[in-house]
Amino acid sequence: MSITKEQVFEQAKQQKLWAGQLTVADPQSEATLDNHTPIDNTLIGQIAAGTAEDVDAAVKAARDGFENGTWRRLAPSERKTIMQRWCALMHEHAEELAALDCVDAGKPITECLNTDIPATIETFEWYAEAADKVFGKVAPTGSAALGLIIQEPIGVVGAVLPWNFPAQMYAWKVAPALMMGNSVIVKPAALTSLSAYRLTELAYEAGVPKEALQLICGTGKTIGAAIGRHMDIDMVSFTGSIEVGRLFLQYSAQSNLKEIVLECGGKSPQVIFDDAVLDDAVINDILSAAFWNMSENCSCGSRLLVHSSQKESLLNKLKEGLKGWKVGSPYDVETAIGPMIEKAHFEKVCHYLETAKAEGATLVAGGKIHTNLGSGWYIEPTIFDNVTPDMTLFKEEVFGPLLAVTSFETDEEAIALANDTEFGLAASFYTQNIKRAYKVGSAIKAGTVSINGFSEGDITTPFGGYKQSGFGGRDNGLEALSQYTQTKTIWLVN
Ligand code: NAD
């Protein structure tokens, strides 16, 4: 039965929200972890604290299911029908799913209703439709043999998720992996397991077999590591911090050389050239790139590189535009900026704020902490000018609403500044000059470059990073499907 957002918020108040193991075997432990909402730091319920034994049992069931072929051997069109039933259930429960992400991650309810959940459902719908349109190849062998090149599901896939887009990241990993016939074990972030739990329950209602899709809640150190080190998991798809991303490469090297795909954040530039048109739509795009989702966004445009001739006017317009960005409770439909995800992260962002001041950057907007709001982990969208490449704010991913402004004089300088980072996830730039657009678009080292607007692309386009922003593949688009398969050649000798 679908429930309203008010009912979810009431359940949160009564501390009744729950995310447990959804596995073929019974959970090995009854231990739980408290779940607090970042909105006001009150207890909203519990999540199960899974164990490494839960992972072992889930992998065994996933492997058995994969070998028996209960899901894998279904025709792609049959998997599609089940996925479409699942999507219909998601539509039915959209408000509930949105409210779960709102209360669990402190994301503004308007964003959850209008962006996160529609994008989640769209991802599943898109991959459901794509699944029966993936063809193999025939090699040009001549008449002596027939060389078939086919894509087979890779096997048992671990999906390790971050907390910043709980439902959406679930969709990005689970939809393509499942559609290609794999058995998937999901580990949501411990801070945000609620929507993943509910989505998985709906999958079973739609007819996805349990051995094809299991969910294990718990900490990264226990569940994430057990997945990473498991000898019978064939692949892990991970989104999160670069530090934990590196651990997954180590886990793989130390275990069975499982495939690893990483999406690990960024320090993305937004470049404003001297001929950029700074109309309201552009100002809104620049602010959205910088502050959308409290800047807890891996493709956040956190470095604003601006031609010196445009700087004063741009800063004035950004300050004006920020007046529309209300900091407040995520329950309020007017709110654009909610709290940081948790206290430790809030303190980290505050530290970056103080460091920026101490290193000599100029505070030009925001900077206030709203200690009067709920948990008190609310930080205003903040702009620092005169940020130089040696400053911490220029170099490190903050994952909080601090925008670094740096000016430049020439195109070459702009490109060098844009590329002066260990990351390469996204970039956007603004110009009216087509030659410059081509030159700069080619020169910037990033997985997604948008010109005259901010976009991460959509479900049709691959998403992932150059340099240390990623490893091993791409989310989204048809590209994501191939990373959940392996290539087999069948050589039929005449
Ligand atoms: P994280 O890397 O700590 O966690 C991501 C996932 O990995 C979670 O499911 C977590 O439980 C798991 N994990 C944690 N420690 C693990 C370990 N030792 N072994 C195996 N798995 C482990 O990221 P986070 O706590 O969600 O956020 C921390 C930082 O990561 C943020 O401040 C931000 O800089 C970055 N981040 C990036 C993205 C992104 O999209 N690129 C998303 C979220 C967070």
XYZ file of C-alpha atoms and ligand atoms in Angstrom:
538
model
C 0.000 0.000 0.000
C 1.405 3.402 -0.896
C 1.739 5.996 1.834
C 2.067 9.767 1.830
C 5.065 11.849 2.751
C 3.280 13.034 5.884
C 2.872 9.413 6.985
C 6.586 8.761 6.443
C 7.477 11.870 8.462
C 5.121 10.669 11.224
C 6.814 7.249 11.229
C 10.145 9.054 11.561
C 8.812 10.984 14.549
C 7.702 7.722 16.127
C 11.159 6.223 15.402
C 9.574 3.468 13.328
C 11.570 3.638 10.104
C 13.442 0.442 9.436
C 15.829 -1.060 6.911
C 16.820 -4.701 7.388
C 18.493 -7.493 5.478
C 16.678 -8.683 2.389
C 18.548 -11.891 1.770
C 17.681 -15.471 0.875
C 19.174 -16.750 4.152
C 17.980 -15.452 7.504
C 20.163 -12.711 9.011
C 22.979 -14.056 11.197
C 22.568 -11.389 13.867
C 19.841 -9.266 15.392
C 22.175 -6.344 16.005
C 20.987 -2.953 14.793
C 22.353 0.545 14.279
C 20.458 3.678 15.309
C 19.359 5.863 12.429
C 19.218 9.626 13.049
C 17.940 12.186 10.580
C 20.347 15.007 9.748
C 17.335 17.346 9.710
C 17.253 17.672 13.496
C 19.496 14.812 14.625
C 16.610 12.917 16.203
C 16.296 9.147 16.156
C 14.014 7.963 13.332
C 14.467 4.210 13.624
C 17.036 1.482 13.111
C 18.869 -0.339 10.384
C 20.173 -3.892 10.610
C 23.868 -4.267 11.377
C 24.814 -7.037 8.985
C 27.812 -9.305 9.437
C 30.442 -10.825 7.161
C 28.544 -14.125 7.581
C 25.475 -12.426 6.050
C 27.622 -11.542 3.060
C 28.873 -15.147 2.765
C 25.330 -16.516 2.854
C 24.072 -13.937 0.374
C 26.908 -14.655 -2.034
C 26.215 -18.382 -1.844
C 22.523 -17.817 -2.629
C 23.405 -15.358 -5.399
C 25.868 -17.822 -6.934
C 23.405 -20.727 -6.728
C 20.710 -18.545 -8.279
C 23.077 -17.438 -11.026
C 24.119 -20.994 -11.869
C 20.520 -22.251 -11.740
C 19.612 -19.407 -14.024
C 16.332 -18.387 -12.359
C 16.963 -14.814 -13.461
C 19.877 -15.087 -15.883
C 18.162 -17.568 -18.188
C 14.988 -15.533 -18.543
C 14.738 -13.996 -21.979
C 15.705 -10.297 -21.789
C 12.128 -9.431 -22.735
C 10.887 -11.421 -19.721
C 13.281 -9.569 -17.415
C 12.008 -6.379 -19.010
C 8.392 -7.244 -18.176
C 9.286 -7.806 -14.522
C 11.308 -4.570 -14.412
C 8.388 -2.683 -15.887
C 6.116 -4.056 -13.169
C 8.709 -2.866 -10.659
C 8.693 0.600 -12.267
C 4.907 0.744 -12.003
C 5.216 0.025 -8.274
C 7.858 2.740 -7.956
C 5.464 5.228 -9.548
C 2.804 4.158 -7.091
C 5.187 4.608 -4.153
C 7.026 7.675 -5.479
C 5.919 9.995 -2.702
C 6.888 7.506 -0.021
C 10.312 6.914 -1.619
C 10.886 10.668 -1.894
C 9.995 11.181 1.757
C 12.353 8.379 2.819
C 15.303 10.012 1.042
C 14.280 13.384 2.473
C 14.212 12.249 6.073
C 17.179 9.864 5.776
C 19.616 12.123 3.904
C 18.216 15.561 4.791
C 17.580 16.326 1.142
C 14.913 18.982 0.417
C 11.564 17.259 -0.171
C 10.959 19.251 -3.354
C 14.197 17.860 -4.826
C 13.325 14.320 -3.796
C 9.838 14.557 -5.319
C 10.817 16.376 -8.514
C 14.296 15.094 -9.264
C 15.622 12.125 -7.309
C 12.720 9.717 -7.507
C 11.655 10.557 -11.083
C 15.299 10.066 -12.147
C 15.439 6.780 -10.239
C 12.356 5.454 -12.008
C 13.514 6.761 -15.374
C 16.780 4.858 -14.952
C 14.961 1.576 -14.378
C 12.560 2.252 -17.239
C 15.391 3.058 -19.609
C 17.401 -0.068 -18.797
C 14.260 -2.219 -18.902
C 13.729 -1.024 -22.473
C 17.414 -1.359 -23.404
C 17.839 -4.940 -22.236
C 16.301 -6.691 -25.227
C 18.150 -4.503 -27.685
C 21.709 -5.553 -26.889
C 23.122 -7.597 -29.736
C 26.243 -9.725 -30.021
C 28.602 -9.687 -33.016
C 29.802 -12.053 -35.696
C 33.531 -11.862 -36.457
C 34.703 -11.561 -40.088
C 36.344 -15.007 -40.050
C 35.838 -16.251 -43.569
C 34.165 -19.572 -44.290
C 36.452 -21.776 -42.154
C 34.667 -20.894 -38.943
C 31.927 -18.831 -37.401
C 33.230 -16.498 -34.715
C 30.499 -15.328 -32.379
C 31.308 -12.543 -29.920
C 28.738 -12.486 -27.176
C 28.235 -10.620 -23.915
C 27.488 -12.793 -20.898
C 26.486 -11.527 -17.458
C 29.522 -11.291 -15.256
C 28.003 -13.247 -12.347
C 27.651 -12.007 -8.765
C 27.880 -8.221 -8.529
C 28.335 -6.144 -5.369
C 26.868 -2.619 -5.512
C 28.326 -0.383 -2.793
C 26.443 2.892 -2.551
C 27.059 6.413 -1.226
C 24.708 8.526 0.876
C 24.279 11.596 -1.314
C 21.686 10.275 -3.811
C 20.426 7.129 -2.084
C 17.649 6.039 -4.457
C 19.314 7.317 -7.593
C 22.653 5.610 -6.968
C 20.773 2.382 -6.251
C 19.168 2.734 -9.688
C 22.412 3.585 -11.470
C 24.019 0.355 -10.264
C 21.157 -2.104 -9.851
C 19.208 -1.407 -13.063
C 21.962 -2.186 -15.620
C 23.516 -4.993 -13.541
C 20.192 -6.754 -13.068
C 19.013 -6.229 -16.614
C 22.090 -7.968 -17.962
C 21.177 -11.070 -15.928
C 23.548 -10.757 -12.975
C 22.827 -11.603 -9.344
C 23.234 -8.372 -7.396
C 24.039 -7.790 -3.728
C 23.433 -4.182 -2.665
C 25.107 -2.492 0.253
C 23.558 0.943 0.827
C 25.415 3.588 2.820
C 24.750 3.044 6.531
C 23.509 6.644 6.784
C 20.886 6.206 4.046
C 19.512 2.684 3.703
C 15.765 3.359 3.788
C 14.908 3.915 0.129
C 17.180 1.058 -0.980
C 15.323 -1.245 1.425
C 11.926 -0.139 0.145
C 12.969 -0.346 -3.518
C 14.178 -3.910 -2.968
C 10.918 -4.895 -1.279
C 9.066 -3.523 -4.311
C 11.354 -5.536 -6.610
C 10.224 -8.758 -4.932
C 6.598 -7.668 -5.221
C 7.178 -7.189 -8.949
C 8.655 -10.658 -9.331
C 12.446 -10.197 -9.164
C 13.705 -13.446 -7.579
C 15.370 -12.980 -4.211
C 18.575 -14.728 -5.264
C 18.941 -12.174 -8.086
C 18.692 -9.167 -5.793
C 19.643 -9.045 -2.110
C 20.298 -6.149 0.212
C 22.606 -6.123 3.212
C 22.620 -3.137 5.543
C 25.465 -2.323 7.876
C 28.776 -0.547 8.095
C 31.301 -0.132 5.333
C 34.076 -1.608 7.436
C 32.125 -4.847 7.894
C 29.808 -5.299 4.904
C 31.678 -3.201 2.340
C 34.981 -4.873 3.158
C 33.431 -8.369 3.169
C 32.015 -7.690 -0.302
C 35.316 -6.259 -1.527
C 37.353 -9.198 -0.222
C 34.930 -11.968 -1.143
C 36.405 -14.729 -3.285
C 33.131 -15.436 -5.076
C 31.968 -11.951 -6.034
C 32.875 -11.238 -9.648
C 32.554 -7.486 -9.692
C 32.027 -4.483 -7.438
C 30.541 -1.225 -8.603
C 31.245 1.539 -6.083
C 30.453 5.234 -5.678
C 31.928 7.165 -2.790
C 35.162 8.618 -1.512
C 38.488 8.214 -3.208
C 39.964 6.681 -0.022
C 37.446 3.855 0.062
C 37.652 3.526 -3.730
C 41.365 2.784 -3.359
C 40.516 0.147 -0.730
C 38.335 -1.682 -3.246
C 41.247 -1.923 -5.651
C 43.311 -3.400 -2.815
C 40.530 -5.797 -1.825
C 40.394 -7.004 -5.404
C 44.154 -7.463 -5.639
C 44.186 -9.338 -2.348
C 41.284 -11.631 -3.245
C 40.057 -12.919 -6.602
C 40.919 -10.002 -8.956
C 37.238 -9.119 -9.167
C 36.379 -6.343 -11.585
C 36.149 -2.949 -9.905
C 34.325 0.110 -11.183
C 34.777 3.285 -9.147
C 33.102 6.672 -9.198
C 34.985 8.828 -6.732
C 34.094 12.498 -6.763
C 35.662 15.607 -8.175
C 36.649 19.248 -7.987
C 34.917 20.347 -11.125
C 35.614 23.693 -12.790
C 33.064 26.132 -14.177
C 34.808 28.498 -16.582
C 33.317 31.884 -17.452
C 34.983 33.445 -20.508
C 34.950 37.151 -21.327
C 32.175 36.682 -23.920
C 29.884 34.601 -21.687
C 26.318 35.877 -21.507
C 25.434 36.144 -17.824
C 21.658 36.078 -18.036
C 19.371 34.714 -15.304
C 19.391 31.188 -16.724
C 23.185 31.097 -16.732
C 23.397 32.477 -13.191
C 20.938 29.810 -12.088
C 23.019 27.109 -13.781
C 26.225 28.310 -12.137
C 24.563 28.346 -8.716
C 22.972 24.944 -9.280
C 26.285 23.433 -10.327
C 27.884 24.841 -7.185
C 25.182 24.341 -4.555
C 22.600 21.817 -5.703
C 22.093 19.025 -3.116
C 24.002 21.091 -0.523
C 27.021 20.554 -2.826
C 27.066 16.933 -1.622
C 27.405 16.062 -5.225
C 30.382 14.409 -6.877
C 30.054 16.535 -10.034
C 29.644 19.753 -8.027
C 31.106 22.739 -9.929
C 33.060 23.860 -6.895
C 35.727 25.938 -8.682
C 34.522 29.012 -10.553
C 37.194 30.245 -12.957
C 36.225 33.643 -14.300
C 37.776 36.051 -16.777
C 38.815 39.110 -14.780
C 36.649 41.400 -16.955
C 33.507 39.503 -15.886
C 34.287 38.920 -12.240
C 32.694 41.879 -10.532
C 29.461 41.683 -12.470
C 29.288 37.893 -12.044
C 29.831 38.002 -8.291
C 27.098 40.620 -7.921
C 24.674 38.507 -9.924
C 25.530 35.360 -7.989
C 24.947 37.155 -4.693
C 21.593 38.379 -5.978
C 20.691 34.902 -7.255
C 21.542 33.311 -3.907
C 18.710 35.235 -2.282
C 16.391 32.625 -3.833
C 18.269 29.734 -2.187
C 16.461 29.249 1.073
C 18.353 27.445 3.812
C 15.892 25.570 5.980
C 14.154 22.386 6.937
C 13.996 19.801 4.118
C 10.338 19.263 5.045
C 9.573 22.798 3.811
C 8.741 22.830 0.083
C 10.490 26.219 -0.274
C 13.833 24.912 1.010
C 16.750 24.630 -1.391
C 19.521 23.924 1.126
C 19.124 21.384 3.921
C 21.647 20.171 6.484
C 24.953 18.427 5.945
C 24.534 14.647 6.095
C 26.030 14.124 9.574
C 27.922 15.899 12.319
C 31.365 14.634 11.317
C 30.823 15.808 7.757
C 29.422 19.153 8.948
C 32.551 19.667 11.048
C 34.749 18.783 8.089
C 33.009 21.405 5.936
C 33.284 23.997 8.751
C 36.992 23.230 8.914
C 37.317 23.921 5.179
C 35.476 27.201 5.722
C 37.901 28.289 8.427
C 40.903 27.083 6.439
C 39.814 29.133 3.410
C 39.712 32.270 5.578
C 43.027 31.453 7.253
C 44.741 30.877 3.907
C 43.661 34.327 2.686
C 40.601 33.730 0.486
C 38.044 36.559 0.532
C 34.566 35.727 1.812
C 32.103 37.429 -0.548
C 28.801 35.661 0.229
C 27.301 33.360 2.837
C 29.531 31.736 5.404
C 26.891 31.558 8.098
C 26.103 28.416 10.087
C 22.405 28.182 11.001
C 22.742 26.813 14.508
C 19.079 27.672 15.158
C 17.851 25.126 12.611
C 17.185 21.530 13.683
C 20.469 19.712 14.019
C 22.385 22.955 13.436
C 24.319 21.362 10.576
C 23.039 23.920 8.077
C 25.669 25.915 6.177
C 24.759 28.794 3.893
C 25.859 28.673 0.263
C 29.218 30.406 0.526
C 31.455 32.080 -2.050
C 35.161 32.751 -1.582
C 36.991 35.010 -4.032
C 40.741 35.269 -4.677
C 41.275 31.554 -4.264
C 44.688 30.601 -5.616
C 45.759 27.152 -6.859
C 47.911 26.529 -3.796
C 44.949 26.927 -1.430
C 43.166 23.941 0.086
C 39.806 25.147 -1.224
C 41.118 25.015 -4.783
C 42.466 21.495 -4.420
C 40.301 19.377 -2.134
C 36.772 18.079 -2.564
C 34.707 19.700 0.210
C 31.326 18.076 -0.468
C 29.729 21.110 1.141
C 28.497 24.527 -0.097
C 31.796 26.384 -0.537
C 32.487 27.837 -3.973
C 36.058 28.881 -4.834
C 36.458 31.785 -7.285
C 39.693 32.277 -9.217
C 40.218 34.781 -12.028
C 42.198 34.363 -15.248
C 43.271 36.451 -18.252
C 43.839 34.082 -21.180
C 42.242 30.913 -22.562
C 45.466 29.012 -21.949
C 45.454 30.064 -18.320
C 41.798 29.029 -17.975
C 42.478 25.576 -19.414
C 45.537 25.105 -17.201
C 43.546 26.101 -14.106
C 40.627 23.857 -15.075
C 42.975 20.893 -15.440
C 44.979 21.717 -12.310
C 43.321 18.996 -10.229
C 43.747 15.325 -9.485
C 40.075 14.861 -10.416
C 38.326 14.862 -13.794
C 34.657 14.111 -13.360
C 32.868 17.097 -14.883
C 33.382 20.630 -16.179
C 31.247 23.364 -17.623
C 32.173 26.526 -19.461
C 30.443 29.526 -20.963
C 31.339 31.247 -24.225
C 29.681 32.433 -27.433
C 32.723 31.597 -29.554
C 32.348 28.275 -31.375
C 36.080 27.903 -32.025
C 36.853 28.461 -28.380
C 34.071 26.042 -27.405
C 35.649 23.302 -29.486
C 39.195 24.047 -28.349
C 38.382 24.241 -24.650
C 35.939 21.314 -24.768
C 38.696 19.145 -26.224
C 41.364 20.384 -23.830
C 39.514 19.914 -20.551
C 40.193 16.529 -19.004
C 36.822 15.466 -17.636
C 34.270 12.736 -18.275
C 31.395 15.175 -18.865
C 31.925 18.674 -20.284
C 28.926 20.959 -20.709
C 29.011 24.155 -22.707
C 26.766 27.115 -21.852
C 24.927 25.240 -19.125
C 25.344 22.810 -16.266
C 24.430 19.238 -16.896
C 25.547 15.830 -15.790
C 23.936 14.517 -18.943
C 21.041 12.149 -18.519
C 20.429 8.442 -18.443
C 21.315 8.145 -22.139
C 24.878 9.421 -21.654
C 27.774 7.728 -19.837
C 28.873 9.310 -16.562
C 32.252 8.867 -14.925
C 35.614 10.417 -14.494
C 39.060 10.999 -15.894
C 42.083 10.824 -13.594
C 41.304 9.963 -9.957
C 37.571 10.608 -10.312
C 36.943 7.121 -11.489
C 38.202 3.740 -12.526
C 37.142 0.895 -14.716
C 33.975 2.051 -16.432
C 31.049 4.396 -16.581
C 27.598 4.598 -15.028
C 24.587 5.319 -17.251
C 24.056 5.031 -20.973
C 24.528 1.833 -22.936
C 28.170 1.967 -21.779
C 27.094 0.880 -18.305
C 25.631 -2.342 -19.652
C 28.941 -3.626 -20.970
C 30.656 -3.265 -17.612
C 28.195 -5.754 -16.124
C 29.040 -8.318 -18.775
C 32.066 -10.194 -19.961
C 32.952 -10.916 -23.533
C 33.019 -14.472 -24.800
C 34.119 -15.685 -28.191
C 32.501 -18.850 -29.472
C 34.493 -20.268 -32.341
C 32.360 -22.608 -34.389
C 34.700 -24.526 -36.658
C 33.288 -25.555 -39.988
P 32.538 6.411 1.707
O 33.490 6.205 0.594
O 33.046 6.395 3.092
O 31.349 5.333 1.626
C 30.788 4.880 0.383
C 30.355 3.445 0.583
O 31.503 2.655 0.935
C 29.363 3.279 1.734
O 28.415 2.293 1.390
C 30.236 2.841 2.866
O 29.542 2.107 3.856
C 31.277 1.980 2.171
N 32.520 1.901 2.917
C 32.996 2.778 3.834
N 34.155 2.354 4.346
C 34.430 1.173 3.752
C 35.505 0.243 3.860
N 36.509 0.422 4.718
N 35.473 -0.853 3.065
C 34.465 -1.054 2.214
N 33.414 -0.229 2.079
C 33.391 0.877 2.837
O 31.808 7.715 1.423
P 30.822 8.425 2.394
O 31.018 8.149 3.849
O 29.500 8.082 1.826
O 31.309 9.893 2.183
C 32.641 10.293 2.533
C 33.190 11.186 1.488
O 33.124 10.531 0.210
C 32.382 12.448 1.294
O 32.711 13.444 2.196
C 32.719 12.787 -0.124
O 33.913 13.501 -0.225
C 32.864 11.460 -0.791
N 31.666 11.046 -1.497
C 31.706 11.016 -2.829
C 30.597 10.632 -3.542
C 30.586 10.598 -5.014
O 29.536 10.531 -5.607
N 31.707 10.615 -5.650
C 29.431 10.257 -2.889
C 29.422 10.264 -1.509
C 30.560 10.645 -0.826
